[in-house]
Amino acid sequence: MSQTVETVPPAKLESHPPGLYALFTTEMWERFSFYGMRALLVLYLTKAMGYSRGDALNVYAIYTGLVYLTPLIGGRLADLYLGQRKAVFIGGTLMALGQFALTQRELLPLGLGLMIVGNGFFKPNISVMVGSLYPKGDHRLDGAYTLFYMGINLGALLAPLVSGPLGEWVGWPYGFASAGVGMILGLLTFVFTQRLLQSAGLPPWRDAGAEPKLRPADWVEIGVISGVVALGVFGLIRAWPSLQPYWSPAWASTAALSFLYRGTILLGGLLLFILATEPRAKAEMNELHEPFTRADWQRLGVIVTISLFSVVFWMGFEQSGGTLNLFADEKTDRSIFGWTVPTSVFQSANPIFIVTLAPLFAILWTALARRNFPLPSVAKQGLGLVLLSSAFAVMYFADKQSKQGLISPLWLLSVYLIFTVAELFVSPIGLSLVNRLAHPRIASLMMAFWFLCTAAANYLAGIMEHTLEPYHLNLWAFLGAMAFVPGVMMLALTPVLVKMSHGRV
């Protein structure tokens, strides 16, 4: 079982355990790997592989959707069998293999498949380990997740500046290979900083007082599982031509029908997986002697509510790697003193702003909590949505301006700045909130549900432009309205959700 480790003495409530910085660095390199590939994917598909704009955005939608769907499985396996720490190692190994597979054109499906599955093991579990370093109810948790989020964005900042130019100027394989090297550096960091994590993330049955690192048998298990999963992905890719008719039947010809059909298949498979592992979950629950109470069920309702509202946020925010990336490539003046800035470099704007602003927000949340004037976390979510809607108002006017020719990059930079402030209200606070509200036995599963909603949002983000075309709706105006209305609703629901959280927001 993942244990909550109280490492900070009462006299130093504002300091953070050293394990936070170990996870910070590991996640930084993993995100360098992920965002390095994301900055290149749509450009690689359109410029090197000959995909049309629509087809490239569709691949991007499927990839970014699935990459946040698999954490539901990885989180469950970590909760019941592996522990978060082994799951992180397995996920990192698979993602490194996926990045290097992408250096070969013919291995594109395999590379994307390994990245999708690897992220499922990695993403929810390293986020849960952050919360495991703190005692329950610790007011530092919002600040801790904001600092952790800064690590995510340090990696996201470096990736477009390294992998992007390497891919666009030197050669696409070099860009993907540099992302693979980043993942390996993340794994090495995790190996050599295990002791700082104490018992956080160890297998569920491991004694909390045991040596705070993985044993030789654990490493063998990590290697075997990674190999078996990689072979499984390879087998699925090879068998895909014969499975394609079942995935894309002729009757599911519209975008809506296709989305509903595929969503039903995926969610049905996930439900079967959860039911198959339920006996083990009940056994673990009995061992903990922590049955679900009425308050736990109400807190679960809060998690589900904020996660569903987050779909709207990420559906808008994830235009960054798709339509906004193409907007930078096609409609933005990227020339500076005769030098053309690579399109992928614009992807570094958001993380630059995150790295600059995240420490200030961490200080702000902690200061408000210390002065007994905390802004409820659910209210922060609502404010984030309202801010996001204002970014799309800017994009609406930027798009109109682009009809007259290439526009100033300041338009996009302004949008990314507003995106960043909105993101700091939503994402790290959401991670913290899920960790505080979830029952211990389903901590990773609930973190995975948060990412499941992100998966749906990512897929919708990729198909949104194509879906709206027949109705002649302006993409930016539509997304602005879609963010503003739920944002106001979330603010109105804040008193109810605070009451349902029973003192944990």
Short mmCIF file of C-alpha atoms in Angstrom, two decimals, residues 103-310:
data_model
loop_
_atom_site.label_atom_id
_atom_site.label_comp_id
_atom_site.label_asym_id
_atom_site.label_seq_id
_atom_site.Cartn_x
_atom_site.Cartn_y
_atom_site.Cartn_z
CA THR A 103 12.71 7.73 -35.27
CA GLN A 104 11.73 5.17 -37.94
CA ARG A 105 8.87 6.19 -40.25
CA GLU A 106 7.51 2.66 -40.56
CA LEU A 107 7.34 2.29 -36.76
CA LEU A 108 5.06 5.32 -36.23
CA PRO A 109 2.06 3.24 -35.02
CA LEU A 110 4.27 1.18 -32.68
CA GLY A 111 5.91 4.29 -31.25
CA LEU A 112 2.58 5.99 -30.60
CA GLY A 113 1.19 2.78 -29.08
CA LEU A 114 4.09 2.42 -26.65
CA MET A 115 3.78 6.08 -25.68
CA ILE A 116 0.06 5.66 -25.01
CA VAL A 117 0.44 2.57 -22.83
CA GLY A 118 3.55 3.86 -21.06
CA ASN A 119 1.81 7.08 -20.11
CA GLY A 120 -0.98 5.02 -18.55
CA PHE A 121 1.46 3.50 -16.10
CA PHE A 122 3.43 6.70 -15.46
CA LYS A 123 1.10 9.67 -15.33
CA PRO A 124 -1.46 8.94 -12.57
CA ASN A 125 1.00 7.25 -10.26
CA ILE A 126 3.73 9.85 -10.03
CA SER A 127 1.00 12.42 -9.30
CA VAL A 128 -0.36 10.26 -6.46
CA MET A 129 3.13 9.87 -4.98
CA VAL A 130 3.35 13.63 -4.50
CA GLY A 131 0.32 13.51 -2.20
CA SER A 132 1.71 10.47 -0.37
CA LEU A 133 4.59 12.57 0.94
CA TYR A 134 2.26 14.72 3.06
CA PRO A 135 0.01 14.03 6.05
CA LYS A 136 -3.74 14.22 5.47
CA GLY A 137 -5.13 17.73 5.47
CA ASP A 138 -1.72 19.37 5.05
CA HIS A 139 -2.28 22.93 3.83
CA ARG A 140 0.98 22.77 1.82
CA LEU A 141 -0.54 20.38 -0.70
CA ASP A 142 -1.85 23.02 -3.16
CA GLY A 143 1.61 24.63 -3.07
CA ALA A 144 3.31 21.24 -3.49
CA TYR A 145 1.27 20.39 -6.58
CA THR A 146 1.88 23.85 -8.00
CA LEU A 147 5.65 23.35 -7.59
CA PHE A 148 5.32 19.86 -9.09
CA TYR A 149 3.42 21.48 -11.96
CA MET A 150 6.33 23.85 -12.44
CA GLY A 151 8.55 20.77 -12.93
CA ILE A 152 6.14 19.53 -15.59
CA ASN A 153 6.43 22.81 -17.40
CA LEU A 154 10.20 23.10 -17.11
CA GLY A 155 10.28 19.95 -19.22
CA ALA A 156 7.60 21.34 -21.51
CA LEU A 157 9.66 24.53 -21.87
CA LEU A 158 12.89 22.79 -22.83
CA ALA A 159 11.27 20.33 -25.23
CA PRO A 160 10.19 22.73 -28.03
CA LEU A 161 13.54 24.52 -27.77
CA VAL A 162 15.55 21.29 -28.15
CA SER A 163 13.44 18.60 -29.82
CA GLY A 164 11.53 21.09 -32.00
CA PRO A 165 14.50 22.70 -33.80
CA LEU A 166 16.31 19.34 -34.01
CA GLY A 167 13.28 17.82 -35.71
CA GLU A 168 12.50 20.72 -38.05
CA TRP A 169 16.07 21.73 -38.96
CA VAL A 170 18.31 18.67 -38.55
CA GLY A 171 15.90 15.81 -39.16
CA TRP A 172 12.72 14.44 -37.65
CA PRO A 173 14.44 11.33 -36.16
CA TYR A 174 16.81 13.56 -34.17
CA GLY A 175 13.89 15.38 -32.58
CA PHE A 176 12.23 12.15 -31.47
CA ALA A 177 15.54 10.66 -30.32
CA SER A 178 16.24 13.69 -28.12
CA ALA A 179 12.83 13.16 -26.51
CA GLY A 180 13.79 9.53 -25.85
CA VAL A 181 17.02 10.62 -24.18
CA GLY A 182 14.97 12.91 -21.93
CA MET A 183 12.86 9.95 -20.78
CA ILE A 184 15.98 7.93 -19.98
CA LEU A 185 17.30 10.82 -17.87
CA GLY A 186 14.00 10.83 -16.00
CA LEU A 187 14.27 7.11 -15.26
CA LEU A 188 17.85 7.49 -14.01
CA THR A 189 16.78 10.34 -11.74
CA PHE A 190 14.03 8.15 -10.29
CA VAL A 191 16.47 5.28 -9.69
CA PHE A 192 18.99 7.35 -7.76
CA THR A 193 16.52 9.34 -5.64
CA GLN A 194 14.36 6.47 -4.34
CA ARG A 195 15.48 6.82 -0.73
CA LEU A 196 14.13 10.36 -0.61
CA LEU A 197 10.63 8.99 -1.24
CA GLN A 198 10.64 6.83 1.91
CA SER A 199 7.71 4.38 1.64
CA ALA A 200 5.70 6.42 -0.88
CA GLY A 201 4.70 4.35 -3.90
CA LEU A 202 5.92 0.96 -2.66
CA PRO A 203 3.78 -2.12 -3.50
CA PRO A 204 0.49 -2.29 -1.54
CA TRP A 205 1.60 -5.17 0.67
CA ARG A 206 5.05 -3.77 1.49
CA ASP A 207 5.65 -2.85 5.12
CA ALA A 208 5.95 0.93 5.51
CA GLY A 209 9.00 0.39 7.72
CA ALA A 210 10.83 -1.63 5.06
CA GLU A 211 13.85 -0.36 3.15
CA PRO A 212 12.59 2.59 1.06
CA LYS A 213 13.67 1.28 -2.32
CA LEU A 214 12.77 -1.46 -4.77
CA ARG A 215 14.28 -4.92 -4.35
CA PRO A 216 16.00 -7.08 -7.02
CA ALA A 217 12.80 -9.09 -7.52
CA ASP A 218 10.94 -5.84 -8.19
CA TRP A 219 13.39 -4.94 -10.96
CA VAL A 220 12.91 -8.35 -12.57
CA GLU A 221 9.15 -7.83 -12.45
CA ILE A 222 9.49 -4.37 -14.01
CA GLY A 223 11.59 -5.80 -16.86
CA VAL A 224 9.24 -8.71 -17.51
CA ILE A 225 6.07 -6.61 -17.46
CA SER A 226 7.63 -3.94 -19.69
CA GLY A 227 8.70 -6.59 -22.21
CA VAL A 228 5.34 -8.36 -22.22
CA VAL A 229 3.42 -5.09 -22.65
CA ALA A 230 5.73 -3.94 -25.46
CA LEU A 231 5.22 -7.25 -27.28
CA GLY A 232 1.47 -6.93 -26.75
CA VAL A 233 1.44 -3.48 -28.34
CA PHE A 234 3.51 -4.79 -31.25
CA GLY A 235 1.09 -7.70 -31.71
CA LEU A 236 -1.91 -5.37 -31.68
CA ILE A 237 -0.32 -3.14 -34.32
CA ARG A 238 0.38 -6.15 -36.55
CA ALA A 239 -3.18 -7.43 -36.14
CA TRP A 240 -4.79 -4.02 -36.63
CA PRO A 241 -5.67 -4.40 -40.35
CA SER A 242 -7.94 -7.33 -39.52
CA LEU A 243 -9.44 -5.50 -36.53
CA GLN A 244 -10.08 -2.24 -38.39
CA PRO A 245 -13.60 -3.18 -39.66
CA TYR A 246 -14.72 -3.72 -36.05
CA TRP A 247 -13.27 -0.38 -34.93
CA SER A 248 -14.70 1.62 -37.85
CA PRO A 249 -17.94 -0.06 -39.00
CA ALA A 250 -19.64 1.37 -42.07
CA TRP A 251 -22.75 2.47 -40.15
CA ALA A 252 -20.71 4.74 -37.81
CA SER A 253 -20.07 7.20 -40.62
CA THR A 254 -20.57 10.50 -38.80
CA ALA A 255 -18.22 11.99 -36.21
CA ALA A 256 -20.88 11.74 -33.48
CA LEU A 257 -21.71 8.09 -34.17
CA SER A 258 -18.05 7.16 -34.41
CA PHE A 259 -17.28 8.91 -31.11
CA LEU A 260 -20.18 7.20 -29.32
CA TYR A 261 -19.39 3.77 -30.77
CA ARG A 262 -15.68 3.88 -29.98
CA GLY A 263 -16.29 5.45 -26.59
CA THR A 264 -18.71 2.64 -25.73
CA ILE A 265 -16.14 0.00 -26.70
CA LEU A 266 -13.36 1.64 -24.70
CA LEU A 267 -15.44 2.36 -21.61
CA GLY A 268 -17.01 -1.11 -21.78
CA GLY A 269 -13.56 -2.66 -21.82
CA LEU A 270 -12.49 -0.50 -18.89
CA LEU A 271 -15.61 -1.50 -16.95
CA LEU A 272 -14.87 -5.20 -17.51
CA PHE A 273 -11.32 -4.63 -16.31
CA ILE A 274 -12.54 -2.88 -13.15
CA LEU A 275 -15.07 -5.65 -12.44
CA ALA A 276 -12.38 -8.30 -12.93
CA THR A 277 -10.15 -6.62 -10.34
CA GLU A 278 -12.95 -5.82 -7.88
CA PRO A 279 -12.42 -8.92 -5.67
CA ARG A 280 -8.84 -7.84 -5.08
CA ALA A 281 -9.98 -4.29 -4.37
CA LYS A 282 -12.47 -5.50 -1.75
CA ALA A 283 -9.79 -7.66 -0.10
CA GLU A 284 -7.43 -4.68 0.08
CA MET A 285 -10.25 -2.56 1.51
CA ASN A 286 -10.84 -5.08 4.29
CA GLU A 287 -7.14 -5.08 5.12
CA LEU A 288 -7.21 -1.31 5.54
CA HIS A 289 -10.28 -1.36 7.79
CA GLU A 290 -11.37 1.85 6.10
CA PRO A 291 -14.85 1.24 4.65
CA PHE A 292 -16.50 3.89 2.55
CA THR A 293 -18.53 6.31 4.63
CA ARG A 294 -21.29 8.68 3.53
CA ALA A 295 -18.74 11.50 3.56
CA ASP A 296 -16.44 9.46 1.30
CA TRP A 297 -19.24 9.00 -1.23
CA GLN A 298 -20.00 12.72 -1.20
CA ARG A 299 -16.32 13.53 -1.71
CA LEU A 300 -16.35 11.10 -4.61
CA GLY A 301 -19.23 13.11 -6.06
CA VAL A 302 -17.10 16.26 -5.86
CA ILE A 303 -14.25 14.50 -7.70
CA VAL A 304 -16.62 13.39 -10.47
CA THR A 305 -18.10 16.90 -10.76
CA ILE A 306 -14.81 18.78 -11.06
CA SER A 307 -13.45 16.13 -13.43
CA LEU A 308 -16.41 16.48 -15.77
CA PHE A 309 -16.10 20.27 -15.74
CA SER A 310 -12.41 19.86 -16.54
#
